[in-house]
Short mmCIF file of C-alpha atoms in Angstrom, two decimals:
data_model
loop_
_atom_site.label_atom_id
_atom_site.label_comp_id
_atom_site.label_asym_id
_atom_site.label_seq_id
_atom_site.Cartn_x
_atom_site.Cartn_y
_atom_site.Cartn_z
CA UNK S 6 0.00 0.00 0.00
CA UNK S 7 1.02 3.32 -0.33
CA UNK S 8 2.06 5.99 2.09
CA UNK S 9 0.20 8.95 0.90
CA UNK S 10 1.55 11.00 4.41
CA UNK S 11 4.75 11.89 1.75
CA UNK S 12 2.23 12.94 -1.38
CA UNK S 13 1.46 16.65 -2.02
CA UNK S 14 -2.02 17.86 -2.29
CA UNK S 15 -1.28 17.83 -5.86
CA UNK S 16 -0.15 14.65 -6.14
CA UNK S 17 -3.12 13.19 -4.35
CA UNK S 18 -5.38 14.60 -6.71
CA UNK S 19 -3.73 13.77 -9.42
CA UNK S 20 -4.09 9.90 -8.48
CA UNK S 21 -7.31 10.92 -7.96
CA UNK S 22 -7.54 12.18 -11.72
CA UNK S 23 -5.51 8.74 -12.90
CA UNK S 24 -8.20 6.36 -11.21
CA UNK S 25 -11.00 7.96 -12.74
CA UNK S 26 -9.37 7.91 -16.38
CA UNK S 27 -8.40 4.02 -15.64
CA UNK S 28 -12.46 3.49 -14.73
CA UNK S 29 -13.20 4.99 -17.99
CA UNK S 30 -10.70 2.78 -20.12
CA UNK S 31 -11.79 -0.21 -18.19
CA UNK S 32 -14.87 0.19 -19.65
CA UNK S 33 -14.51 1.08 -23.13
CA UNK S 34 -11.62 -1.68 -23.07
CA UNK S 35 -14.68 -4.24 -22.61
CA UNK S 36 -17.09 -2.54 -24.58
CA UNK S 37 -14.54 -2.77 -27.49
CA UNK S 38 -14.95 -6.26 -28.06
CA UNK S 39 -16.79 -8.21 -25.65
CA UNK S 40 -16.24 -11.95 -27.42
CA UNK S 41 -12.15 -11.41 -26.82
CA UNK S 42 -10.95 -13.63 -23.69
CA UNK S 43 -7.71 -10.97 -23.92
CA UNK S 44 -10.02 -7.70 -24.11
CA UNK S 45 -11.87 -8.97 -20.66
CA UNK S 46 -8.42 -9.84 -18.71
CA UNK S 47 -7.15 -6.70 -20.16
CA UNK S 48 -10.20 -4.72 -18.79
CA UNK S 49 -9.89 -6.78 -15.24
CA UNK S 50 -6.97 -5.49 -14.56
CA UNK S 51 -7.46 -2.00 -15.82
CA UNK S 52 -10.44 -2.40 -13.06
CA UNK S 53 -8.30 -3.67 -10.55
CA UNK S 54 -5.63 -1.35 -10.82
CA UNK S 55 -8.50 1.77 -10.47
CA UNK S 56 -10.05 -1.00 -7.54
CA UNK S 57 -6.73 -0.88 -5.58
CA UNK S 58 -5.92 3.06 -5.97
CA UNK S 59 -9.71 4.47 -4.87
CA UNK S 60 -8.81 1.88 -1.77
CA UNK S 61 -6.10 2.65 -0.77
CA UNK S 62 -6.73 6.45 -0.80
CA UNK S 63 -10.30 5.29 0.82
CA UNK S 64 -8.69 3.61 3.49
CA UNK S 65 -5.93 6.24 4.09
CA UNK S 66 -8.74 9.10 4.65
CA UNK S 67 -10.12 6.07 6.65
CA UNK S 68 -7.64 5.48 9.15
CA UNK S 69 -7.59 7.40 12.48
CA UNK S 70 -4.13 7.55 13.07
CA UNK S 71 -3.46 9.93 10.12
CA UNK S 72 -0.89 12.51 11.15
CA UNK S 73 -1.66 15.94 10.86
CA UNK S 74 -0.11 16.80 6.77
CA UNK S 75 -2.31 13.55 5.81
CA UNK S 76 -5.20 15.10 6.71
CA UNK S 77 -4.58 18.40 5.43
CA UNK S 78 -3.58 17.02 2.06
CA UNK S 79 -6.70 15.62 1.55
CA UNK S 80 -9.49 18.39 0.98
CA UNK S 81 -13.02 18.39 0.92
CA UNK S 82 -12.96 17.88 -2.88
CA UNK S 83 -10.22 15.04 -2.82
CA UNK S 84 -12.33 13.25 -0.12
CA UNK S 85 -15.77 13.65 -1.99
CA UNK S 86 -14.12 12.21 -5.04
CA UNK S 87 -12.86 9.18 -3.33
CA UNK S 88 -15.94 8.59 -1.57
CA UNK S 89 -17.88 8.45 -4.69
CA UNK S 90 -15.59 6.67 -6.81
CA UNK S 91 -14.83 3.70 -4.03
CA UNK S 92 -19.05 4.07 -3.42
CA UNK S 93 -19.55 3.24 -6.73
CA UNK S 94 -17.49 0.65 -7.42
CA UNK S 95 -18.83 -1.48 -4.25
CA UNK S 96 -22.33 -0.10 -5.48
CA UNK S 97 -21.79 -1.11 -9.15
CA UNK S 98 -20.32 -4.17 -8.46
CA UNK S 99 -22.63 -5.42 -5.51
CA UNK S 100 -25.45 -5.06 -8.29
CA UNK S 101 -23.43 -7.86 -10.70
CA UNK S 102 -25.01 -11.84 -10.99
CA UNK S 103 -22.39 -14.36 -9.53
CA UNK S 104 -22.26 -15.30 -13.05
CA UNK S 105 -20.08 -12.44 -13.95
CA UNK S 106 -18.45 -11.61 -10.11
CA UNK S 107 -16.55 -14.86 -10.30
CA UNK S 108 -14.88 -13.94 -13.25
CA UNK S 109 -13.77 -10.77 -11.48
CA UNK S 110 -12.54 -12.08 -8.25
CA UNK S 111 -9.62 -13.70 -9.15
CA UNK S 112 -8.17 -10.29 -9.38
CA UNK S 113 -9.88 -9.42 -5.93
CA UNK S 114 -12.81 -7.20 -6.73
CA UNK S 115 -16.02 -7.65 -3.86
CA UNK S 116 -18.83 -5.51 -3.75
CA UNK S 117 -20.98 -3.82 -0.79
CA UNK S 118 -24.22 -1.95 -1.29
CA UNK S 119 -24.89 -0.30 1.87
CA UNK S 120 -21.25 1.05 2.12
CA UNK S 121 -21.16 1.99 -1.46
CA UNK S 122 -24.70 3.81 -1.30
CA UNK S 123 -23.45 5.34 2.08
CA UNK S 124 -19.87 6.39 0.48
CA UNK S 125 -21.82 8.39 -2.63
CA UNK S 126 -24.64 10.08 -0.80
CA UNK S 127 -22.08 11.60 1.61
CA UNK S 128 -20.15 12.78 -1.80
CA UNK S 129 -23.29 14.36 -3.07
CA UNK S 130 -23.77 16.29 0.26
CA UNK S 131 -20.31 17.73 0.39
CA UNK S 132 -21.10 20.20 -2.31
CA UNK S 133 -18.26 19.65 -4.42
CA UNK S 134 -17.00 20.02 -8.07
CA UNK S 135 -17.96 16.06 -8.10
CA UNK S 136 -21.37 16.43 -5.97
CA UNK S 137 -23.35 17.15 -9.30
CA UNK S 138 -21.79 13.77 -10.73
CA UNK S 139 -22.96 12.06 -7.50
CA UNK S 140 -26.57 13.39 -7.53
CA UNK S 141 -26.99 12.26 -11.50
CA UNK S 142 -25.59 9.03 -9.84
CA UNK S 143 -28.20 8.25 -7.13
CA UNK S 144 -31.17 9.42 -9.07
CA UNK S 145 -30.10 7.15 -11.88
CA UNK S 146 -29.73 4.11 -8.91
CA UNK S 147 -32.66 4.95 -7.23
CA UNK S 148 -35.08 6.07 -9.94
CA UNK S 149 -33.91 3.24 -12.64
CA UNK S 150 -31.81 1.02 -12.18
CA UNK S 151 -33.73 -0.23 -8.60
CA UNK S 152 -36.95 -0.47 -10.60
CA UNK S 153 -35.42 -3.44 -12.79
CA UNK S 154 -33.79 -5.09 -9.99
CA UNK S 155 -35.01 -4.84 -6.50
CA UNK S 156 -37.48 -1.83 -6.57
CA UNK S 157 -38.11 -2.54 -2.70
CA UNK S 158 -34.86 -0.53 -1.74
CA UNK S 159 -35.73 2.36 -3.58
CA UNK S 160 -35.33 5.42 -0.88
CA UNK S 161 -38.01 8.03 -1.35
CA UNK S 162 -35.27 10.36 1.23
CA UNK S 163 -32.84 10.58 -0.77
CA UNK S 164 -34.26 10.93 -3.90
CA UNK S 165 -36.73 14.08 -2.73
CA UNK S 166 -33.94 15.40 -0.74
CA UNK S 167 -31.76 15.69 -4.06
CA UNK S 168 -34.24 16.61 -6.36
CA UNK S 169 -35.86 19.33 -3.35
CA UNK S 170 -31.79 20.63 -3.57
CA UNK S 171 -31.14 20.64 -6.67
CA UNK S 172 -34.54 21.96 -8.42
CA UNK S 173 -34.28 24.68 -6.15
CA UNK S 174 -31.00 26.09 -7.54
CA UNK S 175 -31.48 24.91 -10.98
CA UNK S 176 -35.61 25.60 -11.60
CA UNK S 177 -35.20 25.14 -15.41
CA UNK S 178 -32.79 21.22 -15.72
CA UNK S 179 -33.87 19.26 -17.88
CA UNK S 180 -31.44 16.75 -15.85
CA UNK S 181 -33.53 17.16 -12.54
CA UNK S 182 -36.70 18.11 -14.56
CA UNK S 183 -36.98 14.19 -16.18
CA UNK S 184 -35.59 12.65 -12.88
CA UNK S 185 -39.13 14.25 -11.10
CA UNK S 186 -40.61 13.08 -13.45
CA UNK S 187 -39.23 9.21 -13.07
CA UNK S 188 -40.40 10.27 -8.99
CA UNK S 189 -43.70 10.92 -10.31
CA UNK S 190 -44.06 7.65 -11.98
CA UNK S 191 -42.78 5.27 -9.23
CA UNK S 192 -45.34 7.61 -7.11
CA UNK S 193 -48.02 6.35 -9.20
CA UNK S 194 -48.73 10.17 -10.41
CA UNK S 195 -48.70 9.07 -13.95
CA UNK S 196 -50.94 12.00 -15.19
CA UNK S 197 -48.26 14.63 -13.21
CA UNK S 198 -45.35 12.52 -14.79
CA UNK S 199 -46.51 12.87 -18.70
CA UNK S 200 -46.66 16.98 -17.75
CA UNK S 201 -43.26 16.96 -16.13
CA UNK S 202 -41.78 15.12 -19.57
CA UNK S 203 -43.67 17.89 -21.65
CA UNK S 204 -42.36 20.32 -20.03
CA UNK S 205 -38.94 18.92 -20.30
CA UNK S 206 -39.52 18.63 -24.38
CA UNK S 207 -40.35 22.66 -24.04
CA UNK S 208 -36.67 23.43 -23.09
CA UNK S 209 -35.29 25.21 -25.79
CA UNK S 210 -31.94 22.35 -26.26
CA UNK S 211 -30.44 20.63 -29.02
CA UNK S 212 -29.95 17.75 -27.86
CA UNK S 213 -32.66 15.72 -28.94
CA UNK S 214 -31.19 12.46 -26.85
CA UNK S 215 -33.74 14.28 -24.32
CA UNK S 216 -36.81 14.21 -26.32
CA UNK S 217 -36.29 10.52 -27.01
CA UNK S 218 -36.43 9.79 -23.57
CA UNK S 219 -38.87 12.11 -22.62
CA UNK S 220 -40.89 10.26 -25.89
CA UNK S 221 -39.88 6.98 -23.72
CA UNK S 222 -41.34 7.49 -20.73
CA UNK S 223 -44.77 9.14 -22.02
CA UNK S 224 -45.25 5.98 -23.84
CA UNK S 225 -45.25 3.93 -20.67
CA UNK S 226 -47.01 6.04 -18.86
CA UNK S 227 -49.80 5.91 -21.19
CA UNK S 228 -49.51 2.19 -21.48
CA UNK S 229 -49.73 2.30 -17.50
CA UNK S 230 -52.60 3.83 -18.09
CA UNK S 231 -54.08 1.42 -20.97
CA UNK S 232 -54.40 3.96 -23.36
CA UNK S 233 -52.71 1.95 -26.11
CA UNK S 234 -52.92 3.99 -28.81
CA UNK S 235 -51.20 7.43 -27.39
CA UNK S 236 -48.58 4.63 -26.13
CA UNK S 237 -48.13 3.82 -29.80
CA UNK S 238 -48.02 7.04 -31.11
CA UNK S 239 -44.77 7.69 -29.07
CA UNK S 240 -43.43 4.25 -29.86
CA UNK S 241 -43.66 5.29 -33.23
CA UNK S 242 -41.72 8.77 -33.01
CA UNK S 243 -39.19 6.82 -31.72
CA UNK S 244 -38.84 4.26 -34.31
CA UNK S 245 -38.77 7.23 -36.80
CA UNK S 246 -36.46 9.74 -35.17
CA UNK S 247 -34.34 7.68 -32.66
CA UNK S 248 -31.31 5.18 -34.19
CA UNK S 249 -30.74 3.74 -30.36
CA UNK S 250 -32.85 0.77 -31.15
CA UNK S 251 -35.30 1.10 -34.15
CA UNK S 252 -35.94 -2.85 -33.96
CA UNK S 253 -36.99 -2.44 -30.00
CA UNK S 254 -39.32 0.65 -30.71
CA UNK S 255 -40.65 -0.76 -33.53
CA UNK S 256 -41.85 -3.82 -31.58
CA UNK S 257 -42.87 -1.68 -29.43
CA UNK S 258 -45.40 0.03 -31.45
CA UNK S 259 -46.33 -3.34 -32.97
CA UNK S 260 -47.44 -4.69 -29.59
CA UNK S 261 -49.44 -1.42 -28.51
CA UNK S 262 -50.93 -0.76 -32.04
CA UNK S 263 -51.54 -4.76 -31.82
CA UNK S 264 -53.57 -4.40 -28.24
CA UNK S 265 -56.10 -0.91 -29.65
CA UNK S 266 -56.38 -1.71 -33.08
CA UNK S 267 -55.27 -5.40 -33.75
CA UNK S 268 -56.41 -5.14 -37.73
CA UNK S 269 -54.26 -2.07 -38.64
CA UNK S 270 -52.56 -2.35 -41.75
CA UNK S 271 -49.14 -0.87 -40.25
CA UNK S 272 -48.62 -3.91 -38.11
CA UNK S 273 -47.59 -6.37 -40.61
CA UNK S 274 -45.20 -4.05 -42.49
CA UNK S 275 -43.31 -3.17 -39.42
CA UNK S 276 -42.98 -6.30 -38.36
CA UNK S 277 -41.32 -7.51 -41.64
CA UNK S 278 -38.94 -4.49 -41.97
CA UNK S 279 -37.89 -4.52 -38.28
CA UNK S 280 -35.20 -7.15 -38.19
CA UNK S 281 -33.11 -4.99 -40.91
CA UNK S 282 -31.92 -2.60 -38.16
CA UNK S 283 -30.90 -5.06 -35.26
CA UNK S 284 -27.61 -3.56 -33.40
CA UNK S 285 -24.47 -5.21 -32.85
CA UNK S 286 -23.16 -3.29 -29.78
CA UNK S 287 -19.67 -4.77 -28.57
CA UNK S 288 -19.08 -7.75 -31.14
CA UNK S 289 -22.87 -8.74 -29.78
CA UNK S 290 -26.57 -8.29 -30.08
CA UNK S 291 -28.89 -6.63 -28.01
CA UNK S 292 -30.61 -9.09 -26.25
CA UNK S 293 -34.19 -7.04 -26.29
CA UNK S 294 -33.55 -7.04 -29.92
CA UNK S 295 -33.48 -10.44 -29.75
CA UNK S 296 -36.59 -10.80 -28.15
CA UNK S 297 -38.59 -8.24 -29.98
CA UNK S 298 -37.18 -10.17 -33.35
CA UNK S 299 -38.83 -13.30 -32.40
CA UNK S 300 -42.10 -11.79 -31.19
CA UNK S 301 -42.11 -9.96 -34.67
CA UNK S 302 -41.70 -13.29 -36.74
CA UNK S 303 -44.31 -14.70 -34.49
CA UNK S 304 -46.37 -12.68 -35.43
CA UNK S 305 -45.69 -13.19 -38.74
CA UNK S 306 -46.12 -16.92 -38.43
CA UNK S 307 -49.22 -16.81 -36.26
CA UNK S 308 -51.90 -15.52 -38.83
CA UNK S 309 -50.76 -11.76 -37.68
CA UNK S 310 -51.27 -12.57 -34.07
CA UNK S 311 -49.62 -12.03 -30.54
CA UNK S 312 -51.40 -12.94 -26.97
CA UNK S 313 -51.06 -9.70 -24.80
CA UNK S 314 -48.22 -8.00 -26.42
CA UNK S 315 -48.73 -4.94 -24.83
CA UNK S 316 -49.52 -6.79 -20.99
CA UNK S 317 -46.53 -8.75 -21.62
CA UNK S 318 -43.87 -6.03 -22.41
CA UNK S 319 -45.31 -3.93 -19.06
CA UNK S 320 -44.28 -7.18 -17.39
CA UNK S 321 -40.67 -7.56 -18.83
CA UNK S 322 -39.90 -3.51 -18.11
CA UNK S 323 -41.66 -4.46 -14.43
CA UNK S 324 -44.36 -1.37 -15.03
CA UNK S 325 -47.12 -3.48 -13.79
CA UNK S 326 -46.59 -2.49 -9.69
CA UNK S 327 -46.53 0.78 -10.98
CA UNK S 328 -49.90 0.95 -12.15
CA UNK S 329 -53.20 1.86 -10.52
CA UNK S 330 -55.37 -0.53 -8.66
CA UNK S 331 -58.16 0.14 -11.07
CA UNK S 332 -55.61 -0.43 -14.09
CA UNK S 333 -54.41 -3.40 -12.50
CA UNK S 334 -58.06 -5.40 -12.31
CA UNK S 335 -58.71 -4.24 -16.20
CA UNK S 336 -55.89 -6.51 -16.86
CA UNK S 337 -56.75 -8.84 -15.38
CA UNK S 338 -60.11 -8.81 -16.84
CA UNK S 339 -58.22 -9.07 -20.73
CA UNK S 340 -56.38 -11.92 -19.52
CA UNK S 341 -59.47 -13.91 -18.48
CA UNK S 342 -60.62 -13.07 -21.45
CA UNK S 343 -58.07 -14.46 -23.29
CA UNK S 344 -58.15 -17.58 -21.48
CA UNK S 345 -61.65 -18.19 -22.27
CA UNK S 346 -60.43 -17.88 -25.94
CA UNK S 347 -57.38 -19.86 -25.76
CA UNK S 348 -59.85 -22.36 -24.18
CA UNK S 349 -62.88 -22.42 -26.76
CA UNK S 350 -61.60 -21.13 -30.16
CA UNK S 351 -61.06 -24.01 -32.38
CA UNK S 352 -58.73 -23.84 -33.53
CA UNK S 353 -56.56 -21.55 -32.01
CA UNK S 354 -54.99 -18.23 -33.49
CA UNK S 355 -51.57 -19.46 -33.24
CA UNK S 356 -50.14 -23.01 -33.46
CA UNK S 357 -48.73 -23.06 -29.67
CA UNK S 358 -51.96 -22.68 -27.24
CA UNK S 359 -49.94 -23.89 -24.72
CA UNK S 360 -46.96 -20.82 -24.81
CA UNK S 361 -49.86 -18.53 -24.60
CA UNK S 362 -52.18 -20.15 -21.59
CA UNK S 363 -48.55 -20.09 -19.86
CA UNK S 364 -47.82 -16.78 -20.33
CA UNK S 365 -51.38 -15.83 -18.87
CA UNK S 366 -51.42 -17.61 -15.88
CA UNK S 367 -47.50 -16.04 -15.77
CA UNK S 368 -49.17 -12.19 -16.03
CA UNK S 369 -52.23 -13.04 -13.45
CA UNK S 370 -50.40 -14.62 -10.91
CA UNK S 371 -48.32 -11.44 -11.18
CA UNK S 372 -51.03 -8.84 -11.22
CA UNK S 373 -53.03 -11.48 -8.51
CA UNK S 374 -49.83 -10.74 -6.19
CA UNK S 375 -49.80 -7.10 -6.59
CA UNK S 376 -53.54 -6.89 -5.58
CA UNK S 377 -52.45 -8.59 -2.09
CA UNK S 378 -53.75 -11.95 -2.82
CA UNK S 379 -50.59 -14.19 -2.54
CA UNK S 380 -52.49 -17.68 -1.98
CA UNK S 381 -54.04 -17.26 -4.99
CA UNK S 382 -50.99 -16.11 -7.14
CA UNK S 383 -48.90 -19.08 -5.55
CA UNK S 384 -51.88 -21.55 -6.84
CA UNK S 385 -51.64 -20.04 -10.64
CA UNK S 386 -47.93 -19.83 -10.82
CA UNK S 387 -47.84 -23.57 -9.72
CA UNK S 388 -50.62 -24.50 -12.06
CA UNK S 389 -48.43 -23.22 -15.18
CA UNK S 390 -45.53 -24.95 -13.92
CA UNK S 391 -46.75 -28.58 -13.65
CA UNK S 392 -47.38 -27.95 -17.98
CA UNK S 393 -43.77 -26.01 -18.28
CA UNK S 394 -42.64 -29.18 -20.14
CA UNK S 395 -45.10 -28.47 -23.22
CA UNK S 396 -43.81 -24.69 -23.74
CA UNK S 397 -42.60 -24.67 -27.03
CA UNK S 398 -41.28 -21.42 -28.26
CA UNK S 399 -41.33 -18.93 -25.47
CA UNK S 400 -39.36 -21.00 -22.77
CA UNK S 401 -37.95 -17.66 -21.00
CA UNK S 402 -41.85 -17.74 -19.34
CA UNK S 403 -40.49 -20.75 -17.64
CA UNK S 404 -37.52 -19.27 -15.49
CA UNK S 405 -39.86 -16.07 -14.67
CA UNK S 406 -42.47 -17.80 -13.45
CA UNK S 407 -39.69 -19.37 -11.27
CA UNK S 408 -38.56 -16.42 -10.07
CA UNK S 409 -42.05 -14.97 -9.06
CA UNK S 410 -42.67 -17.80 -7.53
CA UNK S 411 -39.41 -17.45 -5.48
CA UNK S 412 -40.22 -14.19 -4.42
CA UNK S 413 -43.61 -15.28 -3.17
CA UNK S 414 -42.27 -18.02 -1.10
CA UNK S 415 -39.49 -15.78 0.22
CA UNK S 416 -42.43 -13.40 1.63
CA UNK S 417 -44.09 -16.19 3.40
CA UNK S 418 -40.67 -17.00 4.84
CA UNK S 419 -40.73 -20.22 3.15
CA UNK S 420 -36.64 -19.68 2.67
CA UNK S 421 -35.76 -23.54 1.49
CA UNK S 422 -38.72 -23.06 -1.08
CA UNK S 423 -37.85 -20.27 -2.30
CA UNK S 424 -34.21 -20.57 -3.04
CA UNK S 425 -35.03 -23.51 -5.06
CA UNK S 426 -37.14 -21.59 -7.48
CA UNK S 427 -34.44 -19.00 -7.79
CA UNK S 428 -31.93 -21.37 -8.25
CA UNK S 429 -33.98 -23.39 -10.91
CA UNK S 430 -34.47 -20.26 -12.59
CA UNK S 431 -30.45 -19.42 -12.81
CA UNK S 432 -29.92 -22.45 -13.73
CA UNK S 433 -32.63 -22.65 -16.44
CA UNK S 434 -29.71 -22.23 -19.16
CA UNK S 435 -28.46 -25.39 -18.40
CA UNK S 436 -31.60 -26.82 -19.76
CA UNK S 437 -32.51 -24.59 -22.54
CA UNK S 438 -29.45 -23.11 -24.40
CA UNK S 439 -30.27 -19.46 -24.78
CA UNK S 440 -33.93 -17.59 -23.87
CA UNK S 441 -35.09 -14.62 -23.94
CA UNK S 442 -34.25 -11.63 -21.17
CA UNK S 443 -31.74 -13.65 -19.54
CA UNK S 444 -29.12 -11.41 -18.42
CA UNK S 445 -31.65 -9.27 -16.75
CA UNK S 446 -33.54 -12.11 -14.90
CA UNK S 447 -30.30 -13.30 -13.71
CA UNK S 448 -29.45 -9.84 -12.12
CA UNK S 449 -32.78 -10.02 -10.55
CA UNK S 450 -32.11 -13.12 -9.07
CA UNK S 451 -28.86 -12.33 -7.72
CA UNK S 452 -30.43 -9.35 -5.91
CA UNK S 453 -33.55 -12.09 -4.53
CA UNK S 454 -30.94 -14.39 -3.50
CA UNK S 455 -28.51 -12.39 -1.35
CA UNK S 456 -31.85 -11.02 0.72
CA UNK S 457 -32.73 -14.61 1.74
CA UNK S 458 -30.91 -15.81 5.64
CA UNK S 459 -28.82 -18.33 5.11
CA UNK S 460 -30.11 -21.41 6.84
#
């Protein structure tokens, strides 16, 4: 370890400055071409080298036996910087699946939420050249990235706190501006969320990056609010005018179109034309592309039909707990309805019944759970499961219905139960080669699983 007692102000910083730059190449190095064996171990040890320095200076301004010039050397603005840069890497990497942490600890790298969260709030509230970064940080964490992954944690404090702050000094960010708005949405305020987002678009910018996500977010909060055809309408200005992912958006637009208007014209032309602008990001595809490829051909080979298409992709972005109580029990009401005609149309619309009565038992049991009737969700989900052998096409229903079923169990305290769900579920991939939405199940699971006691 070092001895940073004999570094200069200057030089601390400066090692400050070099671990930051070192983060940055780490990540481009693996973004460059994820399929290379060399490009990860080169971008392990970029990580560890950036791992050891925020450390050491972590544990330095750590250590109560500093002398005197150690503590002067490091200021306010070298200390917030190493709090959030050591915060977020135990934050960033506390959030990774086992799958990918045990390729990463051979060169020592562990991960601790609560420490990292602690380490970056205290950053933001230091008021520092680096506080701004910090906020962005924790609003991104709280507002987004807990909302795929363990939504439970998210911390109402901190994230009114920051946005109370920072709105105040800066009335007119767009930055803060869209982050109330993702507040307003987890609130349930989905009416107060699509004004926020318009009034976001109204800032006179050019970067239109922020229109596309304002464009984003009104379309789920209109499909929260099962008004399918505004949701498509912004699907579709993204298709047009954004290049992030034309396939996704055009799915997107296919599915809500599908659920208001399921004989439109528009919906088998997109879905022909939308597999010509799949990404390859990193030497690899997107794996919602993937996903949003097959659901197009489906519909395609299914006589122009999909079950649910717009139920099913509020499930897979985890909108559903965000909707009203009212919205919720309409949904439930199309799903029994299209039970009753997976169950008496003869024949069918599409050639796999089966794949379709899974997935709706999948979406009630899910929507049964969120109304506060768990017995009743735990009966469907097992229902589905005893048939999971005759899924055909969609086998990622399989490992989700695992994992909701996990979840139940672990809220009843049924531990042993429910880690065997989640662990079926991880393991799924050893039983079907590839499915759809894996990677973000898995990171789902790894969250579920390091909340359950060890027995």
């Amino acid at each position: 370890n070092r001895d940073f007692s004999s570094f200069t102000e200057l030089e601390v910083h400066a090692e400050l400055l070099y671990a930051e730059t070192l983060l940055v190449r780490a990540v481009l190095t693996f973004a460059e071409d994820q399929d290379s064996l060399v490009s990860f171990v080169k971008g392990a040890f970029k990580i560890k080298t950036c791992h050891s320095l925020f450390k050491e200076m972590y544990m330095s301004i750590s250590d109560k036996e500093a002398d005197g010039r150690n503590c002067k050397i490091f200021t306010d603005e070298i200390i917030g910087g190493i709090n959030m840069g050591w915060g977020a890497f135990l934050l960033g990497l506390s959030l990774l699946p086992p799958k990918i942490l045990r390729l990463l600890e051979f060169v020592g790298l562990q991960g601790d939420k609560l420490l990292g969260h602690k380490l970056v709030v205290e950053a933001e509230k230091m008021d520092i050249l680096r506080s701004f970064v910090a906020a962005n940080g924790l609003l991104n964490y709280q507002t987004i990235v807990l909302q795929f992954i363990k939504r439970e944690e998210y911390d109402s404090e901190v994230v009114d706190t920051i946005l109370a702050k920072y709105l105040e000094r800066y009335p007119g960010s767009v930055t803060f501006g869209f982050y109330n708005g993702r507040r307003a949405v987890i609130s349930g305020k989905l009416e107060e969320a699509i004004a926020l987002y318009e009034k976001c678009e109204q800032s006179p910018i050019d970067w239109i990056q922020v229109y596309h996500l304002c464009y984003w977010e009104k379309m789920w909060c209109y499909a929260m609010l099962l008004q399918w055809g505004e949701a498509a309408v912004f699907a579709h200005r993204l298709f047009k005018e954004s290049k992030w992912s034309r396939t996704l958006f055009g799915y997107q637009y296919l599915a809500f179109k599908f659920m208001c208007d399921s004989e439109s014209t528009s919906l088998e032309e997109i879905a022909t034309i939308i597999p010509k602008y799949q990404l390859k990001i990193g030497g690899k595809h997107l794996h919602i592309e993937k996903f949003a490829i097959r659901k197009a051909r489906s519909f395609l080979g299914n006589d122009k039909f999909l079950c649910l298409p717009g139920v099913e992709l509020l499930y897979v972005w985890r909108f559903i707990p965000l909707m009203s109580r009212q919205n919720q029990e309409c949904l439930l009401q199309m799903i029994e309805g299209c039970l009753d005609e997976i169950k008496n149309i003869k024949p069918y619309h599409t050639q796999h019944p089966l794949d379709d009565w899974f997935l709706c038992n999948l979406l009630l049991a899910v929507i049964t759970a969120e109304l506060g009737d768990h017995e009743h969700a735990l009966s469907l989900l097992r229902t589905a499961l005893q048939s999971e052998d005759n899924v055909q096409v969609d086998h990622y229903y399989i490992p989700y219905a695992h994992f909701e079923l996990g979840i139940l169990y672990a809220r009843k305290r049924e531990y042993a139960q429910a880690r065997a769900h989640l662990r079926y579920a991880k393991e799924f991939n050893t039983k079907v080669k590839s499915y759809s939405l894996e990677n973000r199940l898995l990171f789902r699971i790894h969250s579920a699983l390091s909340e359950i006691p060890e027995q």
